[in-house]
Amino acid sequence: MDTKEQNCAGLAQQDVTSTTKQDVTGSTQYNQTSTAHQNRASAAKYTGTTAAQHAHPSKSSSSPAVLSEQQKRSAHVKRIILLCVAVLCGVAYACIPAVQQWIHASFGAMTTLNMADLIAYIQSFGAGAVAVSFLLMILQAIVAPIPAFFITLANAAIWGWWQGALLSWTSSMVGASLCFYIARILGRDVVVRLNSHAAVQQMERFFDRYGANAIVIARLLPFVPFDPVSYFAGLTSVKFWKFFVATGLGQLPATVVYSYAGGQLSGGAQAFMIGLLILFAAAALIAAGKKMYDASHQRA
């Protein structure tokens, strides 16, 4: 083989080697790019993001940057409105004696866990008793640390089981919706302050376990706390109407049962039932606290 043929063979071999290297490099880059996309898609799954990111669910658009700015602006406006409402409520509480007295009396009537006292307090407002009961349920949902079924039983005792059930179901739906939007607009830090870090962790595990069905299951199970579920749902990417329907359907059976029992029972039987429900709720909270304590020590 002469020198020209050797040179041509060498060049051909270099071309093959170069092409092979380019193929390998291209394949590696493609794999790295594909892996990066997969990682970003996995990270995009929500386990607890900011309120601004979930103010409105993402929609397909040819201009995602504009949509993102609109979402941020909308979330900012909602946050300002909610904060203004909170400030107005604080000013009303501080400056209007009647409001302050009503808040203190309402907390006193609810936290005593005395059914007769709560019924008498609600009935003392006469024609405004329905509105007072409605506001008590909302107050309980947002800040008051008492079980909702206590007000449900009182409503049934005052207005009868089906009218009391309707009032309790409607007011609790409004309270749950407010909790949802407070979490969605103000974010996780506010939810932790209004509940507790342990309660939020418990809800995280519950939602991780049951996924999309977590809200309905939580409403059907009497030992799962009602209000933390509403708050934590607001931290997820679930749409409001899906949350609203799941909450309405899930809590309806318990509301009817409590209302019917509250309307039928009286005196010692009613007190016995309330005591059992309170003990049941306390036992569930203690069991949940023990599980979280054991889990934290295992991680440590």
PDB file of C-alpha atoms in Angstrom:
ATOM      1  CA  MET A   1       0.000   0.000   0.000  1.00  0.00           C
ATOM      2  CA  ASP A   2       1.504   3.314  -1.017  1.00  0.00           C
ATOM      3  CA  THR A   3       1.611   6.454   1.126  1.00  0.00           C
ATOM      4  CA  LYS A   4      -1.572   7.995  -0.364  1.00  0.00           C
ATOM      5  CA  GLU A   5      -3.619   4.916   0.376  1.00  0.00           C
ATOM      6  CA  GLN A   6      -2.296   4.841   3.937  1.00  0.00           C
ATOM      7  CA  ASN A   7      -3.216   8.486   4.431  1.00  0.00           C
ATOM      8  CA  CYS A   8      -6.734   7.898   3.089  1.00  0.00           C
ATOM      9  CA  ALA A   9      -7.219   4.904   5.353  1.00  0.00           C
ATOM     10  CA  GLY A  10      -6.034   6.939   8.325  1.00  0.00           C
ATOM     11  CA  LEU A  11      -8.388   9.779   7.544  1.00  0.00           C
ATOM     12  CA  ALA A  12     -11.303   7.371   7.166  1.00  0.00           C
ATOM     13  CA  GLN A  13     -10.519   5.808  10.528  1.00  0.00           C
ATOM     14  CA  GLN A  14     -10.355   9.265  12.156  1.00  0.00           C
ATOM     15  CA  ASP A  15     -13.754  10.140  10.662  1.00  0.00           C
ATOM     16  CA  VAL A  16     -15.294   6.965  12.033  1.00  0.00           C
ATOM     17  CA  THR A  17     -13.733   7.569  15.458  1.00  0.00           C
ATOM     18  CA  SER A  18     -14.876  11.195  15.469  1.00  0.00           C
ATOM     19  CA  THR A  19     -18.401  10.226  14.438  1.00  0.00           C
ATOM     20  CA  THR A  20     -18.543   7.581  17.161  1.00  0.00           C
ATOM     21  CA  LYS A  21     -17.384  10.080  19.768  1.00  0.00           C
ATOM     22  CA  GLN A  22     -19.975  12.586  18.592  1.00  0.00           C
ATOM     23  CA  ASP A  23     -22.700   9.932  18.811  1.00  0.00           C
ATOM     24  CA  VAL A  24     -21.619   8.952  22.310  1.00  0.00           C
ATOM     25  CA  THR A  25     -21.369  12.583  23.403  1.00  0.00           C
ATOM     26  CA  GLY A  26     -24.750  13.398  21.869  1.00  0.00           C
ATOM     27  CA  SER A  27     -26.315  10.385  23.535  1.00  0.00           C
ATOM     28  CA  THR A  28     -24.822  11.389  26.889  1.00  0.00           C
ATOM     29  CA  GLN A  29     -26.042  14.960  26.516  1.00  0.00           C
ATOM     30  CA  TYR A  30     -29.495  13.712  25.541  1.00  0.00           C
ATOM     31  CA  ASN A  31     -29.601  11.418  28.560  1.00  0.00           C
ATOM     32  CA  GLN A  32     -28.457  14.236  30.856  1.00  0.00           C
ATOM     33  CA  THR A  33     -31.062  16.583  29.373  1.00  0.00           C
ATOM     34  CA  SER A  34     -33.776  13.955  29.693  1.00  0.00           C
ATOM     35  CA  THR A  35     -32.761  13.276  33.305  1.00  0.00           C
ATOM     36  CA  ALA A  36     -32.799  16.988  34.093  1.00  0.00           C
ATOM     37  CA  HIS A  37     -36.289  17.331  32.626  1.00  0.00           C
ATOM     38  CA  GLN A  38     -37.475  14.370  34.657  1.00  0.00           C
ATOM     39  CA  ASN A  39     -35.995  15.832  37.828  1.00  0.00           C
ATOM     40  CA  ARG A  40     -37.663  19.167  37.199  1.00  0.00           C
ATOM     41  CA  ALA A  41     -40.984  17.463  36.530  1.00  0.00           C
ATOM     42  CA  SER A  42     -40.638  15.452  39.721  1.00  0.00           C
ATOM     43  CA  ALA A  43     -39.758  18.538  41.733  1.00  0.00           C
ATOM     44  CA  ALA A  44     -42.789  20.311  40.300  1.00  0.00           C
ATOM     45  CA  LYS A  45     -45.127  17.958  42.137  1.00  0.00           C
ATOM     46  CA  TYR A  46     -46.515  19.873  45.048  1.00  0.00           C
ATOM     47  CA  THR A  47     -45.842  18.928  48.610  1.00  0.00           C
ATOM     48  CA  GLY A  48     -46.033  22.442  50.031  1.00  0.00           C
ATOM     49  CA  THR A  49     -45.336  25.578  48.037  1.00  0.00           C
ATOM     50  CA  THR A  50     -46.022  29.233  48.411  1.00  0.00           C
ATOM     51  CA  ALA A  51     -49.420  30.821  48.221  1.00  0.00           C
ATOM     52  CA  ALA A  52     -48.472  32.867  45.156  1.00  0.00           C
ATOM     53  CA  GLN A  53     -47.703  29.726  43.150  1.00  0.00           C
ATOM     54  CA  HIS A  54     -51.136  28.288  43.933  1.00  0.00           C
ATOM     55  CA  ALA A  55     -53.273  31.400  43.858  1.00  0.00           C
ATOM     56  CA  HIS A  56     -54.605  30.153  40.516  1.00  0.00           C
ATOM     57  CA  PRO A  57     -53.967  26.744  38.970  1.00  0.00           C
ATOM     58  CA  SER A  58     -51.745  26.780  35.886  1.00  0.00           C
ATOM     59  CA  LYS A  59     -53.490  27.002  32.550  1.00  0.00           C
ATOM     60  CA  SER A  60     -52.107  26.294  29.132  1.00  0.00           C
ATOM     61  CA  SER A  61     -51.095  29.521  27.447  1.00  0.00           C
ATOM     62  CA  SER A  62     -48.892  30.633  24.621  1.00  0.00           C
ATOM     63  CA  SER A  63     -47.345  33.252  26.949  1.00  0.00           C
ATOM     64  CA  PRO A  64     -46.546  31.543  30.276  1.00  0.00           C
ATOM     65  CA  ALA A  65     -44.439  34.484  31.446  1.00  0.00           C
ATOM     66  CA  VAL A  66     -47.421  36.841  31.192  1.00  0.00           C
ATOM     67  CA  LEU A  67     -49.653  34.304  32.945  1.00  0.00           C
ATOM     68  CA  SER A  68     -47.095  33.940  35.711  1.00  0.00           C
ATOM     69  CA  GLU A  69     -47.055  37.693  36.268  1.00  0.00           C
ATOM     70  CA  GLN A  70     -50.846  37.738  36.353  1.00  0.00           C
ATOM     71  CA  GLN A  71     -50.826  34.972  38.958  1.00  0.00           C
ATOM     72  CA  LYS A  72     -48.337  36.849  41.112  1.00  0.00           C
ATOM     73  CA  ARG A  73     -50.318  40.076  40.824  1.00  0.00           C
ATOM     74  CA  SER A  74     -53.585  38.311  41.674  1.00  0.00           C
ATOM     75  CA  ALA A  75     -52.040  36.571  44.674  1.00  0.00           C
ATOM     76  CA  HIS A  76     -50.580  39.878  45.877  1.00  0.00           C
ATOM     77  CA  VAL A  77     -53.972  41.615  45.630  1.00  0.00           C
ATOM     78  CA  LYS A  78     -55.716  38.788  47.490  1.00  0.00           C
ATOM     79  CA  ARG A  79     -53.071  38.882  50.214  1.00  0.00           C
ATOM     80  CA  ILE A  80     -53.534  42.627  50.662  1.00  0.00           C
ATOM     81  CA  ILE A  81     -57.332  42.266  50.832  1.00  0.00           C
ATOM     82  CA  LEU A  82     -57.120  39.486  53.409  1.00  0.00           C
ATOM     83  CA  LEU A  83     -54.632  41.423  55.512  1.00  0.00           C
ATOM     84  CA  CYS A  84     -56.868  44.515  55.359  1.00  0.00           C
ATOM     85  CA  VAL A  85     -59.826  42.455  56.574  1.00  0.00           C
ATOM     86  CA  ALA A  86     -57.694  41.081  59.409  1.00  0.00           C
ATOM     87  CA  VAL A  87     -56.575  44.593  60.370  1.00  0.00           C
ATOM     88  CA  LEU A  88     -60.174  45.865  60.329  1.00  0.00           C
ATOM     89  CA  CYS A  89     -61.256  42.991  62.555  1.00  0.00           C
ATOM     90  CA  GLY A  90     -58.404  43.772  64.940  1.00  0.00           C
ATOM     91  CA  VAL A  91     -59.310  47.461  65.037  1.00  0.00           C
ATOM     92  CA  ALA A  92     -62.988  46.618  65.619  1.00  0.00           C
ATOM     93  CA  TYR A  93     -62.033  44.304  68.474  1.00  0.00           C
ATOM     94  CA  ALA A  94     -59.752  46.888  70.052  1.00  0.00           C
ATOM     95  CA  CYS A  95     -61.947  49.961  69.596  1.00  0.00           C
ATOM     96  CA  ILE A  96     -65.562  48.758  69.794  1.00  0.00           C
ATOM     97  CA  PRO A  97     -66.513  47.481  73.262  1.00  0.00           C
ATOM     98  CA  ALA A  98     -69.576  45.611  71.962  1.00  0.00           C
ATOM     99  CA  VAL A  99     -67.443  43.556  69.562  1.00  0.00           C
ATOM    100  CA  GLN A 100     -64.923  42.812  72.290  1.00  0.00           C
ATOM    101  CA  GLN A 101     -67.651  41.720  74.685  1.00  0.00           C
ATOM    102  CA  TRP A 102     -69.249  39.479  72.052  1.00  0.00           C
ATOM    103  CA  ILE A 103     -65.917  37.776  71.267  1.00  0.00           C
ATOM    104  CA  HIS A 104     -65.188  37.142  74.948  1.00  0.00           C
ATOM    105  CA  ALA A 105     -68.717  35.900  75.627  1.00  0.00           C
ATOM    106  CA  SER A 106     -68.605  33.625  72.575  1.00  0.00           C
ATOM    107  CA  PHE A 107     -65.307  32.065  73.590  1.00  0.00           C
ATOM    108  CA  GLY A 108     -66.595  31.646  77.122  1.00  0.00           C
ATOM    109  CA  ALA A 109     -69.787  29.915  75.955  1.00  0.00           C
ATOM    110  CA  MET A 110     -67.888  27.550  73.651  1.00  0.00           C
ATOM    111  CA  THR A 111     -64.901  26.687  75.819  1.00  0.00           C
ATOM    112  CA  THR A 112     -66.921  25.744  78.890  1.00  0.00           C
ATOM    113  CA  LEU A 113     -68.222  22.723  76.926  1.00  0.00           C
ATOM    114  CA  ASN A 114     -71.505  23.079  78.750  1.00  0.00           C
ATOM    115  CA  MET A 115     -74.346  22.441  76.315  1.00  0.00           C
ATOM    116  CA  ALA A 116     -76.957  24.262  78.404  1.00  0.00           C
ATOM    117  CA  ASP A 117     -74.797  27.388  78.588  1.00  0.00           C
ATOM    118  CA  LEU A 118     -74.116  27.371  74.838  1.00  0.00           C
ATOM    119  CA  ILE A 119     -77.799  26.882  73.988  1.00  0.00           C
ATOM    120  CA  ALA A 120     -78.826  29.675  76.348  1.00  0.00           C
ATOM    121  CA  TYR A 121     -76.164  31.979  74.904  1.00  0.00           C
ATOM    122  CA  ILE A 122     -77.302  31.422  71.306  1.00  0.00           C
ATOM    123  CA  GLN A 123     -80.991  31.791  72.179  1.00  0.00           C
ATOM    124  CA  SER A 124     -80.338  35.037  74.060  1.00  0.00           C
ATOM    125  CA  PHE A 125     -79.925  36.825  70.705  1.00  0.00           C
ATOM    126  CA  GLY A 126     -83.537  36.160  69.736  1.00  0.00           C
ATOM    127  CA  ALA A 127     -84.079  36.751  66.029  1.00  0.00           C
ATOM    128  CA  GLY A 128     -80.320  37.005  65.513  1.00  0.00           C
ATOM    129  CA  ALA A 129     -79.651  33.565  66.980  1.00  0.00           C
ATOM    130  CA  VAL A 130     -79.146  31.983  63.557  1.00  0.00           C
ATOM    131  CA  ALA A 131     -76.538  34.583  62.608  1.00  0.00           C
ATOM    132  CA  VAL A 132     -74.771  34.153  65.952  1.00  0.00           C
ATOM    133  CA  SER A 133     -74.634  30.369  65.538  1.00  0.00           C
ATOM    134  CA  PHE A 134     -73.308  30.857  62.001  1.00  0.00           C
ATOM    135  CA  LEU A 135     -70.556  33.176  63.242  1.00  0.00           C
ATOM    136  CA  LEU A 136     -69.690  30.834  66.119  1.00  0.00           C
ATOM    137  CA  MET A 137     -69.071  27.976  63.685  1.00  0.00           C
ATOM    138  CA  ILE A 138     -66.793  30.190  61.585  1.00  0.00           C
ATOM    139  CA  LEU A 139     -64.975  31.440  64.681  1.00  0.00           C
ATOM    140  CA  GLN A 140     -64.507  27.842  65.802  1.00  0.00           C
ATOM    141  CA  ALA A 141     -63.116  26.877  62.406  1.00  0.00           C
ATOM    142  CA  ILE A 142     -60.520  29.641  62.279  1.00  0.00           C
ATOM    143  CA  VAL A 143     -59.261  30.079  65.831  1.00  0.00           C
ATOM    144  CA  ALA A 144     -61.324  28.438  68.582  1.00  0.00           C
ATOM    145  CA  PRO A 145     -59.863  25.116  69.820  1.00  0.00           C
ATOM    146  CA  ILE A 146     -63.155  23.271  70.323  1.00  0.00           C
ATOM    147  CA  PRO A 147     -64.829  20.448  68.364  1.00  0.00           C
ATOM    148  CA  ALA A 148     -67.340  21.565  65.730  1.00  0.00           C
ATOM    149  CA  PHE A 149     -69.844  18.897  66.760  1.00  0.00           C
ATOM    150  CA  PHE A 150     -70.441  20.829  70.002  1.00  0.00           C
ATOM    151  CA  ILE A 151     -72.097  23.656  68.047  1.00  0.00           C
ATOM    152  CA  THR A 152     -73.820  21.116  65.788  1.00  0.00           C
ATOM    153  CA  LEU A 153     -75.505  19.505  68.795  1.00  0.00           C
ATOM    154  CA  ALA A 154     -76.578  22.910  70.115  1.00  0.00           C
ATOM    155  CA  ASN A 155     -78.102  23.864  66.756  1.00  0.00           C
ATOM    156  CA  ALA A 156     -80.079  20.606  66.672  1.00  0.00           C
ATOM    157  CA  ALA A 157     -81.340  21.136  70.205  1.00  0.00           C
ATOM    158  CA  ILE A 158     -82.542  24.669  69.352  1.00  0.00           C
ATOM    159  CA  TRP A 159     -84.014  24.282  65.841  1.00  0.00           C
ATOM    160  CA  GLY A 160     -84.607  20.561  65.476  1.00  0.00           C
ATOM    161  CA  TRP A 161     -82.426  17.972  63.819  1.00  0.00           C
ATOM    162  CA  TRP A 162     -82.887  18.763  60.108  1.00  0.00           C
ATOM    163  CA  GLN A 163     -82.938  22.555  60.434  1.00  0.00           C
ATOM    164  CA  GLY A 164     -80.000  22.375  62.820  1.00  0.00           C
ATOM    165  CA  ALA A 165     -78.166  20.074  60.405  1.00  0.00           C
ATOM    166  CA  LEU A 166     -78.730  22.514  57.532  1.00  0.00           C
ATOM    167  CA  LEU A 167     -77.431  25.434  59.585  1.00  0.00           C
ATOM    168  CA  SER A 168     -74.419  23.477  60.861  1.00  0.00           C
ATOM    169  CA  TRP A 169     -73.523  22.111  57.427  1.00  0.00           C
ATOM    170  CA  THR A 170     -73.788  25.511  55.734  1.00  0.00           C
ATOM    171  CA  SER A 171     -71.804  27.413  58.360  1.00  0.00           C
ATOM    172  CA  SER A 172     -69.103  24.744  58.560  1.00  0.00           C
ATOM    173  CA  MET A 173     -68.721  24.861  54.769  1.00  0.00           C
ATOM    174  CA  VAL A 174     -68.134  28.615  54.955  1.00  0.00           C
ATOM    175  CA  GLY A 175     -65.629  28.112  57.772  1.00  0.00           C
ATOM    176  CA  ALA A 176     -63.777  25.409  55.828  1.00  0.00           C
ATOM    177  CA  SER A 177     -63.653  27.650  52.740  1.00  0.00           C
ATOM    178  CA  LEU A 178     -62.190  30.524  54.755  1.00  0.00           C
ATOM    179  CA  CYS A 179     -59.525  28.239  56.226  1.00  0.00           C
ATOM    180  CA  PHE A 180     -58.691  27.018  52.713  1.00  0.00           C
ATOM    181  CA  TYR A 181     -58.247  30.535  51.338  1.00  0.00           C
ATOM    182  CA  ILE A 182     -56.316  31.781  54.360  1.00  0.00           C
ATOM    183  CA  ALA A 183     -53.787  29.016  53.753  1.00  0.00           C
ATOM    184  CA  ARG A 184     -53.688  29.535  49.999  1.00  0.00           C
ATOM    185  CA  ILE A 185     -53.208  33.293  50.211  1.00  0.00           C
ATOM    186  CA  LEU A 186     -51.001  33.679  53.297  1.00  0.00           C
ATOM    187  CA  GLY A 187     -48.994  30.452  53.079  1.00  0.00           C
ATOM    188  CA  ARG A 188     -47.576  27.776  55.338  1.00  0.00           C
ATOM    189  CA  ASP A 189     -46.148  29.992  58.098  1.00  0.00           C
ATOM    190  CA  VAL A 190     -49.591  31.404  58.929  1.00  0.00           C
ATOM    191  CA  VAL A 191     -51.107  27.907  58.879  1.00  0.00           C
ATOM    192  CA  VAL A 192     -48.509  26.705  61.378  1.00  0.00           C
ATOM    193  CA  ARG A 193     -49.263  29.668  63.660  1.00  0.00           C
ATOM    194  CA  LEU A 194     -53.018  29.073  63.537  1.00  0.00           C
ATOM    195  CA  ASN A 195     -52.672  25.335  64.122  1.00  0.00           C
ATOM    196  CA  SER A 196     -49.326  23.859  65.092  1.00  0.00           C
ATOM    197  CA  HIS A 197     -46.265  22.435  63.391  1.00  0.00           C
ATOM    198  CA  ALA A 198     -47.237  18.953  64.609  1.00  0.00           C
ATOM    199  CA  ALA A 199     -50.739  19.251  63.142  1.00  0.00           C
ATOM    200  CA  VAL A 200     -49.353  20.357  59.761  1.00  0.00           C
ATOM    201  CA  GLN A 201     -46.913  17.429  59.744  1.00  0.00           C
ATOM    202  CA  GLN A 202     -49.771  15.068  60.536  1.00  0.00           C
ATOM    203  CA  MET A 203     -51.755  16.423  57.594  1.00  0.00           C
ATOM    204  CA  GLU A 204     -48.741  16.048  55.304  1.00  0.00           C
ATOM    205  CA  ARG A 205     -48.495  12.370  56.135  1.00  0.00           C
ATOM    206  CA  PHE A 206     -52.249  11.935  55.751  1.00  0.00           C
ATOM    207  CA  PHE A 207     -52.297  13.558  52.299  1.00  0.00           C
ATOM    208  CA  ASP A 208     -49.225  11.597  51.226  1.00  0.00           C
ATOM    209  CA  ARG A 209     -50.939   8.375  52.219  1.00  0.00           C
ATOM    210  CA  TYR A 210     -54.355   8.929  50.640  1.00  0.00           C
ATOM    211  CA  GLY A 211     -53.485  11.241  47.754  1.00  0.00           C
ATOM    212  CA  ALA A 212     -56.389  12.718  45.795  1.00  0.00           C
ATOM    213  CA  ASN A 213     -58.960  11.066  48.081  1.00  0.00           C
ATOM    214  CA  ALA A 214     -57.499  12.539  51.269  1.00  0.00           C
ATOM    215  CA  ILE A 215     -60.132  15.270  51.679  1.00  0.00           C
ATOM    216  CA  VAL A 216     -63.162  12.982  51.385  1.00  0.00           C
ATOM    217  CA  ILE A 217     -61.577  10.366  53.654  1.00  0.00           C
ATOM    218  CA  ALA A 218     -60.651  12.995  56.238  1.00  0.00           C
ATOM    219  CA  ARG A 219     -64.232  14.289  56.341  1.00  0.00           C
ATOM    220  CA  LEU A 220     -65.658  10.800  56.756  1.00  0.00           C
ATOM    221  CA  LEU A 221     -63.312   9.794  59.580  1.00  0.00           C
ATOM    222  CA  PRO A 222     -64.427  11.342  62.896  1.00  0.00           C
ATOM    223  CA  PHE A 223     -60.977  11.098  64.503  1.00  0.00           C
ATOM    224  CA  VAL A 224     -59.300  13.277  61.839  1.00  0.00           C
ATOM    225  CA  PRO A 225     -59.353  16.962  62.908  1.00  0.00           C
ATOM    226  CA  PHE A 226     -61.585  19.033  60.632  1.00  0.00           C
ATOM    227  CA  ASP A 227     -59.928  22.442  60.502  1.00  0.00           C
ATOM    228  CA  PRO A 228     -56.267  21.398  59.929  1.00  0.00           C
ATOM    229  CA  VAL A 229     -57.467  19.460  56.866  1.00  0.00           C
ATOM    230  CA  SER A 230     -59.051  22.627  55.465  1.00  0.00           C
ATOM    231  CA  TYR A 231     -55.914  24.641  56.124  1.00  0.00           C
ATOM    232  CA  PHE A 232     -53.539  22.077  54.655  1.00  0.00           C
ATOM    233  CA  ALA A 233     -55.708  21.563  51.568  1.00  0.00           C
ATOM    234  CA  GLY A 234     -55.137  25.254  50.846  1.00  0.00           C
ATOM    235  CA  LEU A 235     -51.390  24.608  50.759  1.00  0.00           C
ATOM    236  CA  THR A 236     -51.764  21.979  48.047  1.00  0.00           C
ATOM    237  CA  SER A 237     -52.465  22.375  44.343  1.00  0.00           C
ATOM    238  CA  VAL A 238     -56.029  21.056  44.681  1.00  0.00           C
ATOM    239  CA  LYS A 239     -58.622  23.344  43.115  1.00  0.00           C
ATOM    240  CA  PHE A 240     -61.085  25.053  45.422  1.00  0.00           C
ATOM    241  CA  TRP A 241     -64.220  23.537  43.888  1.00  0.00           C
ATOM    242  CA  LYS A 242     -62.818  20.043  44.198  1.00  0.00           C
ATOM    243  CA  PHE A 243     -62.057  20.762  47.849  1.00  0.00           C
ATOM    244  CA  PHE A 244     -65.508  22.292  48.366  1.00  0.00           C
ATOM    245  CA  VAL A 245     -67.415  19.340  46.876  1.00  0.00           C
ATOM    246  CA  ALA A 246     -65.280  16.768  48.702  1.00  0.00           C
ATOM    247  CA  THR A 247     -65.772  18.600  51.995  1.00  0.00           C
ATOM    248  CA  GLY A 248     -69.521  18.978  51.504  1.00  0.00           C
ATOM    249  CA  LEU A 249     -70.081  15.338  50.643  1.00  0.00           C
ATOM    250  CA  GLY A 250     -67.664  14.014  53.230  1.00  0.00           C
ATOM    251  CA  GLN A 251     -68.983  15.923  56.221  1.00  0.00           C
ATOM    252  CA  LEU A 252     -72.686  15.568  55.441  1.00  0.00           C
ATOM    253  CA  PRO A 253     -73.149  12.106  57.044  1.00  0.00           C
ATOM    254  CA  ALA A 254     -71.500  13.119  60.318  1.00  0.00           C
ATOM    255  CA  THR A 255     -73.478  16.373  60.443  1.00  0.00           C
ATOM    256  CA  VAL A 256     -76.772  14.523  59.973  1.00  0.00           C
ATOM    257  CA  VAL A 257     -75.886  11.898  62.595  1.00  0.00           C
ATOM    258  CA  TYR A 258     -74.786  14.463  65.192  1.00  0.00           C
ATOM    259  CA  SER A 259     -77.810  16.647  64.505  1.00  0.00           C
ATOM    260  CA  TYR A 260     -80.267  13.787  64.742  1.00  0.00           C
ATOM    261  CA  ALA A 261     -78.718  12.595  68.008  1.00  0.00           C
ATOM    262  CA  GLY A 262     -78.627  16.137  69.382  1.00  0.00           C
ATOM    263  CA  GLY A 263     -82.261  16.707  68.482  1.00  0.00           C
ATOM    264  CA  GLN A 264     -83.478  13.463  70.004  1.00  0.00           C
ATOM    265  CA  LEU A 265     -81.424  13.322  73.172  1.00  0.00           C
ATOM    266  CA  SER A 266     -81.778  15.611  76.158  1.00  0.00           C
ATOM    267  CA  GLY A 267     -80.620  15.934  79.724  1.00  0.00           C
ATOM    268  CA  GLY A 268     -78.331  13.189  80.992  1.00  0.00           C
ATOM    269  CA  ALA A 269     -78.337  11.223  77.727  1.00  0.00           C
ATOM    270  CA  GLN A 270     -77.188  14.258  75.782  1.00  0.00           C
ATOM    271  CA  ALA A 271     -74.469  15.019  78.316  1.00  0.00           C
ATOM    272  CA  PHE A 272     -73.333  11.392  78.156  1.00  0.00           C
ATOM    273  CA  MET A 273     -73.092  11.531  74.383  1.00  0.00           C
ATOM    274  CA  ILE A 274     -71.117  14.781  74.471  1.00  0.00           C
ATOM    275  CA  GLY A 275     -68.741  13.284  77.005  1.00  0.00           C
ATOM    276  CA  LEU A 276     -68.161  10.232  74.824  1.00  0.00           C
ATOM    277  CA  LEU A 277     -67.490  12.362  71.742  1.00  0.00           C
ATOM    278  CA  ILE A 278     -65.049  14.572  73.645  1.00  0.00           C
ATOM    279  CA  LEU A 279     -63.240  11.541  75.049  1.00  0.00           C
ATOM    280  CA  PHE A 280     -63.106  10.008  71.590  1.00  0.00           C
ATOM    281  CA  ALA A 281     -61.658  13.189  70.076  1.00  0.00           C
ATOM    282  CA  ALA A 282     -59.129  13.535  72.915  1.00  0.00           C
ATOM    283  CA  ALA A 283     -58.039   9.898  72.530  1.00  0.00           C
ATOM    284  CA  ALA A 284     -57.558  10.407  68.793  1.00  0.00           C
ATOM    285  CA  LEU A 285     -55.445  13.518  69.374  1.00  0.00           C
ATOM    286  CA  ILE A 286     -53.334  11.751  71.990  1.00  0.00           C
ATOM    287  CA  ALA A 287     -52.788   8.778  69.672  1.00  0.00           C
ATOM    288  CA  ALA A 288     -51.794  11.083  66.808  1.00  0.00           C
ATOM    289  CA  GLY A 289     -49.415  12.986  69.081  1.00  0.00           C
ATOM    290  CA  LYS A 290     -47.799   9.764  70.258  1.00  0.00           C
ATOM    291  CA  LYS A 291     -47.255   8.606  66.670  1.00  0.00           C
ATOM    292  CA  MET A 292     -45.631  11.915  65.744  1.00  0.00           C
ATOM    293  CA  TYR A 293     -43.459  11.798  68.878  1.00  0.00           C
ATOM    294  CA  ASP A 294     -42.305   8.251  68.112  1.00  0.00           C
ATOM    295  CA  ALA A 295     -41.624   9.154  64.471  1.00  0.00           C
ATOM    296  CA  SER A 296     -39.531  12.187  65.441  1.00  0.00           C
ATOM    297  CA  HIS A 297     -37.438  10.074  67.833  1.00  0.00           C
ATOM    298  CA  GLN A 298     -36.908   7.395  65.193  1.00  0.00           C
ATOM    299  CA  ARG A 299     -35.602  10.024  62.727  1.00  0.00           C
ATOM    300  CA  ALA A 300     -33.342  11.417  65.464  1.00  0.00           C
TER     301      ALA A 300
END
